Amino acid sequence: MASSLASPLLFANPIYHFRRRAFAVSALAEDGSCSSSANSSQQSTKLVTFLGKGGSGKTTSAVFAAQHYAMAGLSTCLVIHSQDPTADYLLNCKIGTSPVLCNNNLSAVRLETSKLILEPLNRVKQADAHLNMTQGVLEGIVEEELGVLPGMDSIASAFTLERLQ
């Protein structure tokens, strides 16, 4: 009876033609679908995303999928876009805003949209302070007042994933 309840994701044999590919597993908290896409390069990278309503198990599924791919010998990066500590607890690893090696073949990173937006703003402010092009106008921009437009979370995440590759 226990074998019929076991998750096929955790116990299935790895697919051998994917053995040399790298995986990025992402858990996002937006719409209600699950998708995967591949970029063709010399070593193809797979991107697997888990989307759905809050509390539907996206983070847990993403962690289990990442562990499965890592145990299958694939270089895997788990990208978490929520502040929920579930992934930290399941991996027994503190996930920060820069990639952290959790296990063999498994690293994890947490994306924070506010930091993704503020980082370029701070670089522009530093350049402006050096060049004095805007005559101090940028200093009036308070980071807390910057709003995140709908859809910007996904755009910032996609941009960061592109940089991580």
PDB file of C-alpha atoms in Angstrom, residues 67-159:
ATOM      1  CA  GLN A  67      16.319  17.119  -5.051  1.00  0.00           C
ATOM      2  CA  HIS A  68      15.241  14.475  -7.558  1.00  0.00           C
ATOM      3  CA  TYR A  69      17.198  16.071 -10.416  1.00  0.00           C
ATOM      4  CA  ALA A  70      20.253  16.570  -8.180  1.00  0.00           C
ATOM      5  CA  MET A  71      20.169  12.933  -7.022  1.00  0.00           C
ATOM      6  CA  ALA A  72      19.939  11.905 -10.687  1.00  0.00           C
ATOM      7  CA  GLY A  73      23.311  13.597 -11.209  1.00  0.00           C
ATOM      8  CA  LEU A  74      22.074  16.791 -12.840  1.00  0.00           C
ATOM      9  CA  SER A  75      23.519  20.154 -11.896  1.00  0.00           C
ATOM     10  CA  THR A  76      20.446  21.832 -10.360  1.00  0.00           C
ATOM     11  CA  CYS A  77      19.678  25.339  -9.133  1.00  0.00           C
ATOM     12  CA  LEU A  78      16.515  25.903  -7.082  1.00  0.00           C
ATOM     13  CA  VAL A  79      15.220  29.463  -7.466  1.00  0.00           C
ATOM     14  CA  ILE A  80      12.698  30.548  -4.832  1.00  0.00           C
ATOM     15  CA  HIS A  81      10.686  33.738  -5.277  1.00  0.00           C
ATOM     16  CA  SER A  82       8.870  33.806  -1.936  1.00  0.00           C
ATOM     17  CA  GLN A  83      10.008  34.745   1.543  1.00  0.00           C
ATOM     18  CA  ASP A  84       8.410  31.615   3.016  1.00  0.00           C
ATOM     19  CA  PRO A  85      11.028  29.546   4.922  1.00  0.00           C
ATOM     20  CA  THR A  86       9.616  26.202   3.683  1.00  0.00           C
ATOM     21  CA  ALA A  87      12.463  25.605   1.220  1.00  0.00           C
ATOM     22  CA  ASP A  88      15.078  26.412   3.885  1.00  0.00           C
ATOM     23  CA  TYR A  89      13.421  23.905   6.221  1.00  0.00           C
ATOM     24  CA  LEU A  90      13.062  21.133   3.628  1.00  0.00           C
ATOM     25  CA  LEU A  91      16.643  21.500   2.367  1.00  0.00           C
ATOM     26  CA  ASN A  92      18.119  22.136   5.825  1.00  0.00           C
ATOM     27  CA  CYS A  93      20.010  24.994   4.200  1.00  0.00           C
ATOM     28  CA  LYS A  94      19.850  28.782   4.628  1.00  0.00           C
ATOM     29  CA  ILE A  95      18.877  30.178   1.213  1.00  0.00           C
ATOM     30  CA  GLY A  96      20.039  33.720   0.519  1.00  0.00           C
ATOM     31  CA  THR A  97      19.991  36.194  -2.341  1.00  0.00           C
ATOM     32  CA  SER A  98      23.149  34.716  -3.847  1.00  0.00           C
ATOM     33  CA  PRO A  99      23.443  31.040  -4.867  1.00  0.00           C
ATOM     34  CA  VAL A 100      24.251  28.685  -1.984  1.00  0.00           C
ATOM     35  CA  LEU A 101      25.415  25.071  -2.391  1.00  0.00           C
ATOM     36  CA  CYS A 102      22.974  22.913  -0.399  1.00  0.00           C
ATOM     37  CA  ASN A 103      23.913  19.375  -1.499  1.00  0.00           C
ATOM     38  CA  ASN A 104      25.891  17.691  -4.246  1.00  0.00           C
ATOM     39  CA  ASN A 105      24.620  19.073  -7.568  1.00  0.00           C
ATOM     40  CA  LEU A 106      22.036  21.275  -5.791  1.00  0.00           C
ATOM     41  CA  SER A 107      22.342  24.988  -5.192  1.00  0.00           C
ATOM     42  CA  ALA A 108      19.577  27.406  -4.217  1.00  0.00           C
ATOM     43  CA  VAL A 109      18.926  31.132  -4.421  1.00  0.00           C
ATOM     44  CA  ARG A 110      16.083  33.365  -3.231  1.00  0.00           C
ATOM     45  CA  LEU A 111      14.973  36.227  -5.462  1.00  0.00           C
ATOM     46  CA  GLU A 112      13.728  39.431  -3.851  1.00  0.00           C
ATOM     47  CA  THR A 113      12.101  41.785  -6.355  1.00  0.00           C
ATOM     48  CA  SER A 114      12.770  44.867  -4.242  1.00  0.00           C
ATOM     49  CA  LYS A 115      16.502  44.108  -4.166  1.00  0.00           C
ATOM     50  CA  LEU A 116      16.497  43.294  -7.888  1.00  0.00           C
ATOM     51  CA  ILE A 117      15.056  46.751  -8.575  1.00  0.00           C
ATOM     52  CA  LEU A 118      17.117  48.667  -5.994  1.00  0.00           C
ATOM     53  CA  GLU A 119      20.483  47.262  -7.070  1.00  0.00           C
ATOM     54  CA  PRO A 120      20.522  49.061 -10.459  1.00  0.00           C
ATOM     55  CA  LEU A 121      19.070  52.217  -8.861  1.00  0.00           C
ATOM     56  CA  ASN A 122      21.920  52.319  -6.350  1.00  0.00           C
ATOM     57  CA  ARG A 123      24.485  51.879  -9.146  1.00  0.00           C
ATOM     58  CA  VAL A 124      22.900  54.762 -11.063  1.00  0.00           C
ATOM     59  CA  LYS A 125      22.954  56.892  -7.892  1.00  0.00           C
ATOM     60  CA  GLN A 126      26.665  56.132  -7.390  1.00  0.00           C
ATOM     61  CA  ALA A 127      27.460  57.039 -10.987  1.00  0.00           C
ATOM     62  CA  ASP A 128      25.389  60.207 -10.658  1.00  0.00           C
ATOM     63  CA  ALA A 129      27.201  61.184  -7.461  1.00  0.00           C
ATOM     64  CA  HIS A 130      30.492  60.797  -9.319  1.00  0.00           C
ATOM     65  CA  LEU A 131      29.441  62.550 -12.548  1.00  0.00           C
ATOM     66  CA  ASN A 132      26.813  64.934 -11.080  1.00  0.00           C
ATOM     67  CA  MET A 133      24.666  64.618 -14.209  1.00  0.00           C
ATOM     68  CA  THR A 134      21.258  65.015 -12.546  1.00  0.00           C
ATOM     69  CA  GLN A 135      22.457  67.545  -9.963  1.00  0.00           C
ATOM     70  CA  GLY A 136      21.157  65.513  -7.038  1.00  0.00           C
ATOM     71  CA  VAL A 137      17.688  64.704  -8.385  1.00  0.00           C
ATOM     72  CA  LEU A 138      18.221  60.952  -7.960  1.00  0.00           C
ATOM     73  CA  GLU A 139      18.971  61.383  -4.258  1.00  0.00           C
ATOM     74  CA  GLY A 140      15.320  62.332  -3.776  1.00  0.00           C
ATOM     75  CA  ILE A 141      14.147  58.887  -4.865  1.00  0.00           C
ATOM     76  CA  VAL A 142      13.376  56.933  -1.742  1.00  0.00           C
ATOM     77  CA  GLU A 143      13.658  53.188  -2.235  1.00  0.00           C
ATOM     78  CA  GLU A 144      10.604  52.422  -0.111  1.00  0.00           C
ATOM     79  CA  GLU A 145       8.441  54.571  -2.384  1.00  0.00           C
ATOM     80  CA  LEU A 146       9.257  52.543  -5.476  1.00  0.00           C
ATOM     81  CA  GLY A 147       6.257  50.422  -6.343  1.00  0.00           C
ATOM     82  CA  VAL A 148       6.491  47.127  -8.147  1.00  0.00           C
ATOM     83  CA  LEU A 149       4.287  47.163 -11.233  1.00  0.00           C
ATOM     84  CA  PRO A 150       2.148  44.089 -11.940  1.00  0.00           C
ATOM     85  CA  GLY A 151       4.203  41.560 -13.862  1.00  0.00           C
ATOM     86  CA  MET A 152       7.550  43.051 -12.820  1.00  0.00           C
ATOM     87  CA  ASP A 153       8.205  40.157 -10.425  1.00  0.00           C
ATOM     88  CA  SER A 154       8.251  37.748 -13.353  1.00  0.00           C
ATOM     89  CA  ILE A 155      10.340  40.052 -15.542  1.00  0.00           C
ATOM     90  CA  ALA A 156      12.903  40.633 -12.785  1.00  0.00           C
ATOM     91  CA  SER A 157      13.026  36.889 -12.083  1.00  0.00           C
ATOM     92  CA  ALA A 158      13.540  36.020 -15.747  1.00  0.00           C
ATOM     93  CA  PHE A 159      16.306  38.610 -16.042  1.00  0.00           C
TER      94      PHE A 159
END
